Short mmCIF file of C-alpha atoms in Angstrom, two decimals:
data_model
loop_
_atom_site.label_atom_id
_atom_site.label_comp_id
_atom_site.label_asym_id
_atom_site.label_seq_id
_atom_site.Cartn_x
_atom_site.Cartn_y
_atom_site.Cartn_z
CA MET X 1303 0.00 0.00 0.00
CA ASP X 1304 1.42 3.37 -1.02
CA VAL X 1305 2.42 5.38 2.05
CA GLY X 1306 1.72 8.74 0.40
CA PHE X 1307 -1.79 7.70 -0.60
CA LEU X 1308 -2.47 6.39 2.90
CA ALA X 1309 -1.21 9.60 4.50
CA ASP X 1310 -3.52 11.70 2.32
CA ALA X 1311 -6.49 9.42 2.96
CA LEU X 1312 -6.03 9.52 6.74
CA ALA X 1313 -5.78 13.33 6.84
CA PRO X 1314 -9.34 14.35 5.93
CA LYS X 1315 -10.44 17.87 5.14
CA PRO X 1316 -11.75 20.00 8.04
CA SER X 1317 -15.41 19.30 7.26
CA LEU X 1318 -14.81 15.59 8.03
CA CYS X 1319 -12.99 16.20 11.31
CA ASP X 1320 -14.30 15.91 14.86
CA ARG X 1321 -16.45 12.93 14.00
CA LYS X 1322 -16.15 9.23 13.32
CA PHE X 1323 -13.75 8.24 10.55
CA GLN X 1324 -13.97 4.82 8.90
CA LEU X 1325 -12.19 3.72 5.73
CA SER X 1326 -11.92 0.17 4.36
CA ILE X 1327 -9.18 -0.82 1.91
CA ASP X 1328 -9.13 -4.49 0.89
CA ASP X 1329 -9.35 -6.46 4.16
CA LEU X 1330 -8.18 -3.59 6.38
CA THR X 1331 -10.45 -1.09 8.11
CA PHE X 1332 -9.09 2.20 9.46
CA VAL X 1333 -11.02 3.71 12.37
CA GLY X 1334 -10.35 7.06 13.98
CA HIS X 1335 -11.65 10.43 15.11
CA PRO X 1336 -9.68 13.18 13.33
CA VAL X 1337 -9.33 16.30 15.45
CA SER X 1338 -9.35 19.77 13.95
CA LEU X 1339 -7.65 22.27 16.22
CA THR X 1340 -9.17 25.22 14.37
CA THR X 1341 -12.61 24.60 15.90
CA ASN X 1342 -13.62 25.28 19.48
CA PRO X 1343 -13.56 21.99 21.43
CA ASN X 1344 -16.63 23.01 23.42
CA ASN X 1345 -18.81 23.06 20.31
CA LYS X 1346 -21.10 20.16 19.53
CA HIS X 1347 -20.65 18.17 16.35
CA LYS X 1348 -22.43 15.52 14.43
CA ASN X 1349 -20.97 12.05 14.28
CA VAL X 1350 -20.71 11.29 10.56
CA ASP X 1351 -18.87 8.41 8.95
CA LEU X 1352 -17.73 8.36 5.34
CA ASP X 1353 -21.03 6.80 4.28
CA GLY X 1354 -22.93 9.88 5.44
CA GLU X 1355 -24.72 8.40 8.45
CA ALA X 1356 -25.22 10.96 11.22
CA SER X 1357 -26.11 10.85 14.89
CA SER X 1358 -26.00 13.39 17.69
CA LEU X 1359 -22.74 13.53 19.61
CA ASP X 1360 -21.93 15.58 22.68
CA ASP X 1361 -18.49 16.11 24.17
CA ASP X 1362 -19.77 14.48 27.35
CA ASP X 1363 -19.92 11.19 25.43
CA HIS X 1364 -16.15 11.22 25.04
CA GLY X 1365 -16.01 9.71 28.47
CA PHE X 1366 -12.65 10.88 29.88
CA LEU X 1367 -12.35 12.58 33.21
CA PRO X 1368 -9.16 14.06 34.67
CA HIS X 1369 -8.91 13.92 38.46
CA ASP X 1370 -9.92 17.60 38.58
CA ILE X 1371 -11.57 18.87 35.41
CA PRO X 1372 -10.15 22.33 34.60
CA ALA X 1373 -12.20 25.13 33.13
CA PRO X 1374 -13.02 25.03 29.39
CA ILE X 1375 -10.24 26.11 27.02
CA SER X 1376 -10.43 29.82 26.27
CA ASP X 1377 -10.16 31.23 22.75
CA ASP X 1378 -6.77 32.78 23.65
CA LYS X 1379 -5.35 29.40 24.62
CA LEU X 1380 -6.95 27.86 21.54
CA ASN X 1381 -5.22 30.36 19.25
CA HIS X 1382 -1.93 29.92 21.12
CA SER X 1383 -1.98 26.16 20.51
CA LEU X 1384 -2.36 26.60 16.76
CA THR X 1385 1.16 27.88 16.08
CA HIS X 1386 1.95 24.89 13.90
CA MET X 1387 -0.53 22.05 14.27
CA THR X 1388 -4.03 22.30 12.83
CA LEU X 1389 -5.04 18.62 12.82
CA PHE X 1390 -4.08 15.30 14.37
CA HIS X 1391 -5.55 11.85 13.85
CA VAL X 1392 -5.02 8.66 15.87
CA VAL X 1393 -5.98 5.71 13.66
CA PHE X 1394 -6.65 2.09 14.62
CA VAL X 1395 -6.29 -0.56 11.92
CA LEU X 1396 -8.60 -3.58 12.12
CA SER X 1397 -8.90 -6.75 10.09
CA PRO X 1398 -12.08 -8.37 11.44
CA PRO X 1399 -14.25 -11.04 9.77
CA ASP X 1400 -16.93 -9.53 7.54
CA LEU X 1401 -19.76 -10.51 9.88
CA GLU X 1402 -18.04 -8.82 12.85
CA LEU X 1403 -16.91 -5.67 11.05
CA ASN X 1404 -19.65 -3.32 12.23
CA SER X 1405 -19.67 -4.54 15.82
CA GLN X 1406 -15.87 -4.38 16.18
CA VAL X 1407 -15.68 -0.93 14.60
CA GLU X 1408 -18.40 0.42 16.90
CA ALA X 1409 -16.80 -1.16 19.95
CA ILE X 1410 -13.31 0.20 19.41
CA TYR X 1411 -14.60 3.62 18.36
CA ASP X 1412 -16.96 4.08 21.31
CA HIS X 1413 -14.76 2.62 24.02
CA VAL X 1414 -11.22 3.47 22.90
CA VAL X 1415 -10.84 5.87 19.97
CA LEU X 1416 -13.26 8.54 21.13
CA ARG X 1417 -12.08 8.56 24.73
CA TYR X 1418 -8.37 8.56 23.91
CA THR X 1419 -8.70 11.22 21.22
CA SER X 1420 -10.69 13.44 23.57
CA ALA X 1421 -7.94 13.27 26.17
CA LEU X 1422 -5.22 14.08 23.60
CA ARG X 1423 -7.24 16.97 22.25
CA TYR X 1424 -7.62 18.43 25.70
CA GLU X 1425 -3.91 18.18 26.44
CA GLN X 1426 -2.98 19.69 23.07
CA LEU X 1427 -5.23 22.67 23.66
CA ARG X 1428 -4.07 23.00 27.27
CA CYS X 1429 -0.31 22.85 26.78
CA GLY X 1430 0.57 21.70 23.25
CA TYR X 1431 1.32 18.14 24.41
CA VAL X 1432 0.61 16.31 21.13
CA GLN X 1433 2.70 18.69 19.04
CA GLU X 1434 5.58 18.47 21.50
CA GLU X 1435 5.56 14.66 21.34
CA ILE X 1436 5.32 14.62 17.55
CA ASP X 1437 8.28 17.00 17.33
CA LYS X 1438 10.30 14.53 19.40
CA VAL X 1439 9.40 11.66 17.07
CA LEU X 1440 10.11 13.62 13.87
CA SER X 1441 13.45 14.79 15.24
CA LEU X 1442 14.50 11.23 16.04
CA LYS X 1443 13.39 9.96 12.62
CA GLU X 1444 15.24 12.74 10.81
CA ASP X 1445 18.39 12.09 12.84
CA ALA X 1446 18.13 8.36 12.16
CA LEU X 1447 17.72 8.99 8.43
CA ASN X 1448 20.88 11.08 8.34
CA LYS X 1449 22.87 8.50 10.30
CA GLY X 1450 21.38 5.40 8.66
CA THR X 1451 20.12 4.03 11.99
CA PRO X 1452 18.23 0.70 11.66
CA TYR X 1453 14.45 0.94 11.90
CA ASP X 1454 14.25 -1.31 15.00
CA GLN X 1455 16.67 0.97 16.84
CA VAL X 1456 14.68 4.05 15.83
CA THR X 1457 11.54 2.44 17.22
CA GLN X 1458 13.25 1.74 20.54
CA ASP X 1459 14.54 5.31 20.71
CA ILE X 1460 11.06 6.70 20.08
CA LEU X 1461 9.57 4.54 22.84
CA ARG X 1462 12.31 5.70 25.19
CA VAL X 1463 11.79 9.45 24.77
CA SER X 1464 8.09 9.83 23.86
CA SER X 1465 5.37 9.30 26.45
CA LEU X 1466 2.81 9.49 23.63
CA ALA X 1467 4.47 6.53 21.90
CA GLN X 1468 4.65 4.64 25.20
CA ASP X 1469 0.94 5.18 25.82
CA MET X 1470 0.04 4.04 22.30
CA ARG X 1471 2.14 0.91 22.70
CA GLN X 1472 0.56 0.10 26.06
CA MET X 1473 -2.91 0.72 24.65
CA TYR X 1474 -2.25 -1.49 21.62
CA LEU X 1475 -0.94 -4.37 23.74
CA ALA X 1476 -3.88 -4.16 26.14
CA ILE X 1477 -6.62 -3.93 23.51
CA SER X 1478 -5.10 -6.66 21.32
CA THR X 1479 -4.90 -9.01 24.33
CA ASN X 1480 -8.41 -8.11 25.48
CA THR X 1481 -7.36 -6.43 28.72
CA ALA X 1482 -7.67 -2.91 30.12
CA ALA X 1483 -5.11 -0.17 29.50
CA HIS X 1484 -4.49 2.29 32.33
CA LEU X 1485 -2.82 5.47 31.10
CA ILE X 1486 -1.81 8.75 32.71
CA ILE X 1487 -1.61 11.09 29.75
CA ASN X 1488 1.05 13.76 30.17
CA ASP X 1489 0.98 13.07 33.95
CA PHE X 1490 -2.35 14.89 34.04
CA ILE X 1491 -5.27 12.82 32.74
CA ASP X 1492 -5.91 9.42 34.31
CA LEU X 1493 -7.57 7.30 31.62
CA SER X 1494 -8.62 3.64 31.56
CA LEU X 1495 -9.55 2.04 28.25
CA GLN X 1496 -10.95 -1.34 27.32
CA ILE X 1497 -13.44 -3.05 25.06
CA PRO X 1498 -15.89 -4.58 27.55
CA LEU X 1499 -16.79 -8.23 27.31
CA LEU X 1500 -20.54 -7.83 26.95
CA GLY X 1501 -22.31 -10.65 28.74
CA ALA X 1502 -19.10 -12.53 29.44
CA ASN X 1503 -19.44 -12.29 33.22
CA VAL X 1504 -23.05 -13.30 33.46
CA VAL X 1505 -23.55 -15.68 36.36
CA GLY X 1506 -25.18 -18.98 35.56
CA ALA X 1507 -28.65 -19.46 36.98
CA GLY X 1508 -29.04 -15.83 37.85
CA GLY X 1509 -32.78 -15.63 37.39
CA SER X 1510 -34.87 -15.81 34.24
CA GLY X 1511 -38.31 -15.51 32.78
CA GLY X 1512 -40.90 -13.22 34.33
CA HIS X 1513 -38.99 -12.97 37.59
CA ALA X 1514 -35.98 -11.24 36.01
CA SER X 1515 -37.68 -7.85 36.19
CA TRP X 1516 -37.97 -8.28 39.96
CA LEU X 1517 -34.23 -8.55 40.29
CA MET X 1518 -32.06 -5.47 40.53
CA ASP X 1519 -30.20 -4.80 37.30
CA ILE X 1520 -26.78 -3.20 37.51
CA TYR X 1521 -26.62 0.45 36.70
CA GLY X 1522 -25.60 1.39 33.17
CA VAL X 1523 -21.86 1.98 32.70
CA GLY X 1524 -20.65 4.30 29.99
CA GLY X 1525 -23.93 4.26 28.10
CA TYR X 1526 -24.14 0.53 27.41
CA VAL X 1527 -27.46 -1.26 27.29
CA TYR X 1528 -27.96 -2.62 30.77
CA ASP X 1529 -29.42 -5.95 29.72
CA THR X 1530 -26.12 -7.04 28.15
CA TYR X 1531 -24.59 -7.20 31.62
CA PRO X 1532 -25.09 -9.65 34.47
CA VAL X 1533 -28.05 -9.18 36.78
CA LEU X 1534 -26.89 -8.49 40.31
CA CYS X 1535 -28.85 -10.13 43.08
CA PRO X 1536 -28.40 -9.83 46.85
CA TYR X 1537 -27.44 -13.51 47.12
CA HIS X 1538 -24.59 -13.12 44.62
CA THR X 1539 -21.05 -12.20 45.59
CA LEU X 1540 -17.82 -11.04 43.97
CA LEU X 1541 -14.65 -13.01 43.39
CA LEU X 1542 -11.57 -10.86 42.85
CA LEU X 1543 -9.57 -11.90 39.79
CA GLU X 1544 -6.34 -10.51 41.27
CA ASP X 1545 -4.88 -10.35 44.75
CA PRO X 1546 -6.46 -7.50 46.77
CA GLU X 1547 -3.07 -5.79 46.99
CA GLU X 1548 -2.83 -5.65 43.19
CA VAL X 1549 -6.35 -4.26 42.84
CA LEU X 1550 -5.69 -1.58 45.44
CA LYS X 1551 -2.34 -0.68 43.90
CA ASN X 1552 -3.99 0.09 40.55
CA MET X 1553 -6.73 2.26 42.03
CA PRO X 1554 -6.49 6.05 41.59
CA LEU X 1555 -5.62 8.13 44.61
CA ASP X 1556 -9.13 9.58 44.77
CA ALA X 1557 -10.88 6.18 44.67
CA SER X 1558 -14.03 5.81 46.73
CA PRO X 1559 -13.17 4.90 50.35
CA THR X 1560 -16.09 2.45 50.35
CA LEU X 1561 -14.70 0.75 47.24
CA VAL X 1562 -11.28 0.45 48.88
CA GLN X 1563 -12.86 -1.01 52.00
CA LEU X 1564 -14.89 -3.46 49.91
CA VAL X 1565 -11.77 -4.80 48.21
CA GLN X 1566 -10.07 -5.17 51.59
CA ILE X 1567 -12.86 -7.21 53.21
CA LEU X 1568 -14.25 -9.01 50.17
CA THR X 1569 -14.61 -12.76 50.58
CA PRO X 1570 -16.59 -15.05 48.23
CA THR X 1571 -18.28 -16.76 51.16
CA GLN X 1572 -20.28 -13.62 51.98
CA SER X 1573 -23.12 -12.38 49.79
CA LEU X 1574 -23.64 -8.82 48.57
CA GLN X 1575 -26.49 -8.60 51.08
CA GLU X 1576 -24.08 -9.36 53.93
CA LEU X 1577 -21.33 -7.15 52.55
CA HIS X 1578 -23.50 -4.06 52.28
CA LEU X 1579 -24.41 -4.45 55.95
CA LEU X 1580 -20.75 -4.81 56.91
CA LEU X 1581 -19.85 -1.67 54.95
CA ASP X 1582 -22.87 0.23 56.27
CA CYS X 1583 -23.91 1.30 52.77
CA SER X 1584 -27.10 0.81 50.79
CA LEU X 1585 -27.59 -2.26 48.62
CA ALA X 1586 -27.89 0.04 45.61
CA GLN X 1587 -24.45 1.49 46.35
CA MET X 1588 -23.09 -2.04 46.75
CA TYR X 1589 -24.44 -2.86 43.28
CA ARG X 1590 -22.67 0.18 41.83
CA LEU X 1591 -19.37 -0.83 43.43
CA ALA X 1592 -19.79 -4.41 42.24
CA ALA X 1593 -20.63 -3.22 38.72
CA HIS X 1594 -17.47 -1.09 38.70
CA LEU X 1595 -15.24 -4.03 39.66
CA ILE X 1596 -16.92 -6.33 37.14
CA TYR X 1597 -16.73 -3.82 34.30
CA TRP X 1598 -13.01 -3.23 34.83
CA ARG X 1599 -12.36 -6.97 35.07
CA LYS X 1600 -11.19 -6.83 38.64
CA ALA X 1601 -13.87 -9.25 39.82
CA LYS X 1602 -16.39 -11.76 38.54
CA LEU X 1603 -19.94 -12.32 39.72
CA ILE X 1604 -20.55 -15.72 41.34
CA HIS X 1605 -22.80 -17.42 43.85
CA THR X 1606 -21.34 -17.58 47.34
CA ILE X 1607 -18.89 -20.44 47.81
CA HIS X 1608 -20.27 -22.96 50.30
CA VAL X 1609 -19.32 -26.45 51.44
CA ARG X 1610 -22.74 -27.77 50.39
CA ASN X 1611 -22.47 -26.44 46.84
CA HIS X 1612 -21.72 -28.88 44.02
CA TYR X 1613 -18.54 -28.19 42.04
CA VAL X 1614 -17.14 -29.93 38.98
CA VAL X 1615 -14.25 -29.45 36.57
CA SER X 1616 -15.34 -26.94 33.93
CA PRO X 1617 -15.90 -28.36 30.43
CA LEU X 1618 -14.03 -25.28 29.15
CA ALA X 1619 -11.08 -25.64 31.52
CA LYS X 1620 -7.71 -25.24 29.81
CA LEU X 1621 -5.72 -28.18 31.16
CA ASP X 1622 -3.08 -28.41 28.45
CA ASP X 1623 -0.21 -27.66 30.82
CA ILE X 1624 -0.93 -29.50 34.06
CA PRO X 1625 2.63 -29.11 35.46
CA ALA X 1626 2.45 -25.30 35.16
CA LEU X 1627 -1.02 -25.24 36.73
CA ASP X 1628 0.20 -27.51 39.50
CA ARG X 1629 3.14 -25.21 40.30
CA ASP X 1630 0.90 -22.14 40.48
CA PHE X 1631 -1.66 -24.03 42.58
CA ARG X 1632 1.01 -25.04 45.10
CA LEU X 1633 2.08 -21.41 45.48
CA HIS X 1634 -1.44 -20.49 46.59
CA ILE X 1635 -2.64 -23.76 48.20
CA PRO X 1636 0.49 -25.58 49.38
CA ASN X 1637 -1.21 -28.27 51.49
CA LEU X 1638 -3.40 -29.84 48.78
CA ASP X 1639 -2.49 -31.90 45.74
CA PHE X 1640 -3.73 -30.33 42.51
CA PRO X 1641 -4.14 -33.49 40.34
CA THR X 1642 -5.88 -35.34 43.18
CA LEU X 1643 -8.31 -32.47 43.74
CA LEU X 1644 -9.15 -32.28 40.02
CA SER X 1645 -9.77 -36.03 40.03
CA GLN X 1646 -12.14 -35.68 42.99
CA LEU X 1647 -13.99 -32.89 41.17
CA SER X 1648 -14.35 -34.83 37.92
CA ILE X 1649 -17.74 -35.98 39.22
CA ALA X 1650 -19.97 -33.32 40.73
CA LYS X 1651 -20.49 -33.68 44.45
CA PRO X 1652 -20.92 -31.38 47.46
CA LEU X 1653 -17.66 -29.95 48.67
CA TYR X 1654 -18.12 -31.34 52.18
CA LYS X 1655 -17.95 -34.88 50.74
CA ILE X 1656 -14.50 -34.14 49.33
CA ALA X 1657 -13.05 -32.50 52.44
CA PRO X 1658 -11.91 -35.33 54.78
CA SER X 1659 -12.79 -33.46 57.98
CA LYS X 1660 -14.12 -30.14 59.19
CA GLU X 1661 -10.66 -28.91 60.21
CA PHE X 1662 -9.55 -29.03 56.54
CA ARG X 1663 -12.64 -27.42 55.04
CA ASN X 1664 -11.23 -23.90 55.07
CA GLN X 1665 -8.34 -25.14 52.92
CA TYR X 1666 -10.78 -26.71 50.48
CA LEU X 1667 -12.83 -23.51 50.37
CA GLU X 1668 -9.65 -21.61 49.48
CA ALA X 1669 -8.83 -24.23 46.84
CA ILE X 1670 -12.29 -23.99 45.26
CA THR X 1671 -12.02 -20.20 45.30
CA TYR X 1672 -8.71 -20.43 43.44
CA LEU X 1673 -10.08 -22.93 40.88
CA VAL X 1674 -13.22 -20.87 40.23
CA ARG X 1675 -11.09 -17.74 39.78
CA LYS X 1676 -8.99 -19.58 37.18
CA ASP X 1677 -12.12 -20.92 35.40
CA LEU X 1678 -10.98 -24.49 36.07
CA VAL X 1679 -14.05 -25.38 38.13
CA VAL X 1680 -17.70 -24.34 37.91
CA GLN X 1681 -20.60 -24.63 40.30
CA LEU X 1682 -23.55 -26.83 39.45
CA HIS X 1683 -26.72 -25.11 40.62
CA MET X 1684 -29.62 -27.05 42.09
CA PHE X 1685 -33.10 -26.61 40.58
CA LEU X 1686 -36.36 -28.14 41.79
CA VAL X 1687 -39.10 -29.74 39.69
CA LEU X 1688 -42.44 -30.83 41.15
CA VAL X 1689 -43.61 -34.28 40.05
CA LEU X 1690 -47.13 -35.41 40.94
CA PRO X 1691 -48.53 -38.97 40.86
CA PHE X 1692 -51.18 -39.86 38.30
CA GLY X 1693 -53.80 -40.24 40.97
CA LEU X 1694 -53.68 -36.53 41.77
CA ARG X 1695 -54.14 -35.31 38.22
CA PRO X 1696 -57.93 -35.84 37.77
CA SER X 1697 -58.60 -33.87 40.94
CA LEU X 1698 -57.03 -30.80 39.37
CA GLY X 1699 -60.15 -30.16 37.33
CA ASP X 1700 -58.48 -30.54 33.93
CA SER X 1701 -60.56 -32.96 31.85
CA GLU X 1702 -58.02 -32.96 29.05
CA ASN X 1703 -55.29 -34.06 31.44
CA GLU X 1704 -57.67 -36.66 32.91
CA ASP X 1705 -58.34 -38.19 29.48
CA GLU X 1706 -54.62 -38.23 28.73
CA SER X 1707 -53.94 -39.94 32.06
CA LYS X 1708 -56.53 -42.65 31.32
CA LYS X 1709 -54.94 -43.35 27.95
CA GLN X 1710 -51.55 -43.76 29.60
CA LEU X 1711 -52.99 -45.92 32.38
CA SER X 1712 -54.40 -48.35 29.84
CA SER X 1713 -50.93 -48.99 28.41
CA ALA X 1714 -48.76 -48.90 31.55
CA ASN X 1715 -48.71 -50.04 35.13
CA ALA X 1716 -50.71 -47.43 37.00
CA SER X 1717 -49.02 -48.10 40.30
CA ALA X 1718 -45.56 -47.27 38.93
CA ALA X 1719 -46.33 -44.53 36.42
CA THR X 1720 -45.86 -40.86 37.26
CA VAL X 1721 -46.31 -37.70 35.28
CA SER X 1722 -44.45 -34.44 35.69
CA ALA X 1723 -46.80 -31.56 36.49
CA SER X 1724 -44.96 -28.30 36.01
CA ALA X 1725 -45.32 -26.06 39.03
CA ALA X 1726 -45.32 -23.13 36.64
CA ASP X 1727 -48.62 -24.33 35.16
CA MET X 1728 -50.17 -24.62 38.58
CA ALA X 1729 -48.76 -21.38 39.92
CA ALA X 1730 -49.69 -19.34 36.85
CA SER X 1731 -53.47 -19.55 37.38
CA PRO X 1732 -54.20 -21.87 40.32
CA GLY X 1733 -57.86 -22.72 40.72
CA GLU X 1734 -59.58 -23.71 43.95
CA LEU X 1735 -59.57 -27.42 43.12
CA GLU X 1736 -55.91 -27.30 42.17
CA TRP X 1737 -54.88 -25.80 45.48
CA LYS X 1738 -57.06 -28.19 47.45
CA ALA X 1739 -55.41 -31.14 45.74
CA LEU X 1740 -51.99 -29.69 46.37
CA LYS X 1741 -52.74 -28.95 50.02
CA ARG X 1742 -53.99 -32.50 50.50
CA LEU X 1743 -50.74 -33.86 49.10
CA ALA X 1744 -48.69 -31.46 51.23
CA HIS X 1745 -50.37 -32.20 54.56
CA GLU X 1746 -50.52 -35.96 54.03
CA LYS X 1747 -46.74 -36.19 53.89
CA ALA X 1748 -45.36 -33.77 56.50
CA PRO X 1749 -46.08 -31.78 59.66
CA LYS X 1750 -48.03 -28.56 59.20
CA GLU X 1751 -44.97 -26.29 59.42
CA ILE X 1752 -43.15 -28.22 56.67
CA ALA X 1753 -46.34 -28.53 54.60
CA ASP X 1754 -46.94 -24.78 54.71
CA LEU X 1755 -43.35 -24.17 53.64
CA PHE X 1756 -43.77 -26.65 50.79
CA GLU X 1757 -46.81 -24.72 49.53
CA ARG X 1758 -44.82 -21.48 49.58
CA LEU X 1759 -42.05 -23.05 47.51
CA VAL X 1760 -44.26 -24.70 44.87
CA PRO X 1761 -44.15 -21.69 42.47
CA TYR X 1762 -40.36 -22.10 42.27
CA MET X 1763 -40.48 -25.81 41.45
CA ASP X 1764 -40.44 -25.32 37.70
CA GLY X 1765 -36.76 -26.00 37.08
CA LYS X 1766 -35.96 -22.32 36.49
CA HIS X 1767 -34.91 -21.04 39.90
CA PRO X 1768 -31.67 -21.98 41.66
CA ILE X 1769 -32.04 -22.76 45.33
CA GLU X 1770 -29.98 -19.67 46.23
CA GLU X 1771 -32.71 -17.49 44.74
CA ILE X 1772 -35.44 -19.50 46.46
CA MET X 1773 -33.77 -19.24 49.86
CA TYR X 1774 -33.24 -15.50 49.54
CA ARG X 1775 -36.67 -14.58 48.23
CA GLU X 1776 -38.56 -16.73 50.75
CA GLY X 1777 -36.19 -16.27 53.69
CA VAL X 1778 -35.55 -20.00 53.92
CA SER X 1779 -32.43 -21.60 55.38
CA ARG X 1780 -30.62 -24.55 53.84
CA ARG X 1781 -31.81 -26.70 56.74
CA GLN X 1782 -35.47 -25.80 56.14
CA LEU X 1783 -35.09 -26.51 52.44
CA SER X 1784 -33.46 -29.86 53.15
CA LEU X 1785 -36.44 -30.80 55.37
CA VAL X 1786 -38.84 -30.05 52.51
CA LEU X 1787 -36.76 -32.18 50.17
CA LYS X 1788 -36.68 -34.97 52.76
CA TYR X 1789 -40.45 -35.14 53.31
CA TYR X 1790 -41.37 -34.70 49.65
CA ARG X 1791 -38.52 -36.64 48.06
CA ASP X 1792 -41.04 -38.69 46.04
CA ASN X 1793 -42.54 -35.54 44.53
CA ILE X 1794 -39.55 -33.22 44.05
CA VAL X 1795 -36.85 -33.93 41.51
CA THR X 1796 -33.55 -32.11 42.04
CA ILE X 1797 -31.58 -31.17 38.94
CA HIS X 1798 -28.00 -29.92 38.93
CA HIS X 1799 -26.87 -27.78 36.03
CA TYR X 1800 -24.40 -24.99 35.21
#
C-alpha cells in the first residue's frame, strides 16, 4: 500500500474532522476520530462516517475525566496552541471477519478511539502536548535517516523518549490481548480504556423468565445497554480476579473509600447482602461498586462459595499444561495436591464430601475459590421440579389431562407410572380445586410447618430457579429446604446444572 496515498487518505479535510472516521481498503479497516484544532472543542458536532450516516454527539460522550476537570479552554489558549498544528488523527487498523466488522468498529470507536482522542485533544489545547511529542518523534526519525540508523533501533529510541508513543504501545498491547489499559496522559489525565466483554461475566442461573424484572439490574456503565450485563442479586457475591493488593495498587488516589474497604474485606463466602451491611452502605451502592469491579475486570460475579455447593471441573477448563497449573496451585494452596483435587472434582459432588474433615474445610474452600477464579471449576446449581402422581391429576379439574392420564394408564402399570406436572402451570393460574389437591398432598406427607413451607415453595419448582434465589426470596435456610426435600422426596426432583 502506497504510504503517500495512505497519509492523504487519513488526513481528511476539516469538514470531516471531529467525527467518526472509517475507511476500508481491501481487508483492512481504518477507524479514527480526526481532530481539527481550528474549531472550538466546546462546540457540539455531528458524528458522521464516510457513508454519510449521522447521529448526535456531545463532548460528554467522550467519556474521559481528569482527576480535577479544569475550566473550558479559552479562545486565547486555543489560538496559542495553533502555532503549527491544525489537525491530528489517531488511527486504529482492524482486520475483522466480515460478519463482525460493524460490531468491532463500533466497539473500538466508542470505548477506545473517542475517549483517547478526547484526552489528547484536551492536552494539546491546554499545553501543546501532542505537538511536542510529535516533534520529538520527527526529530529522532530525521536524525536516524541522516545516520542510517536501523528501523528497529529508531523504534526503541522513540519509545524511550516519547510518552505518547509509550501510551500508544501500552494501549495497543492491552486492547489486542483483550485487557484494560491504564494510562496517565502527560501526567495529568488518568484514563482507563478497554473493550468490555458484553455478557461474558453473566452468572449462571441468575434468574430468568418473568422474575428477572424483579431482580435489581446493575446500573448502566458508559452508556451501554444494561441488559447485556449480568443481573446483580443480593445472594450473589464477587470473586476478585487478582490479589487484593494488586487491585488496590492500581486504584487512583481519589478512589471511593467504600470501594477500597470493599476490596479489603471481600470474601466469596459472603453475599452482597451481607457485605452491604458490613460496609454500612445501601444495597444500591453495593451494586454500583460491584458493577465497577466487574466492568473493569477486577472481579467476577458468582454465587457464594459454600461447602454444600456442588462443584465440577469446567468443560471449558484449559488443562493443556498440568505441570504449570500444579506449580501455580502449590504457590497459593500448598497443602493440597492439585491433580488429586481435580480427580475428585471430575464428578460433581458437594464440597463437604471431598473435604476429609471439618478442620480441613477452610483449605478446600480456598482451593475452590482459586479454581473458580482460574475458570478451572464451575458450580452446578440445584433446581427443583415438582412431580405429581397420576392419581392426583384428575382432581385438578383438567378434563383434558384426565383423558390423557386414562390413555396412559391403559398402556402402563398405574401403580408405577408418574407424570411431571410443572409447578409453573399450577402457579400461573391456580384454581380452587388445584390448590385443594396440592394442600392435600402437602399435609398428608409432612407436619403442618413443613407442609406450609412446601406450599410457599411450589411456584419455584419449575426447574428455572436456583435454590440460592429460592432461599433469599422466601427467607428460607438450607436446613429448612433440606427438610422439605426430605419429606417430599417422592414428589420433588432435584436437577444440577451450570
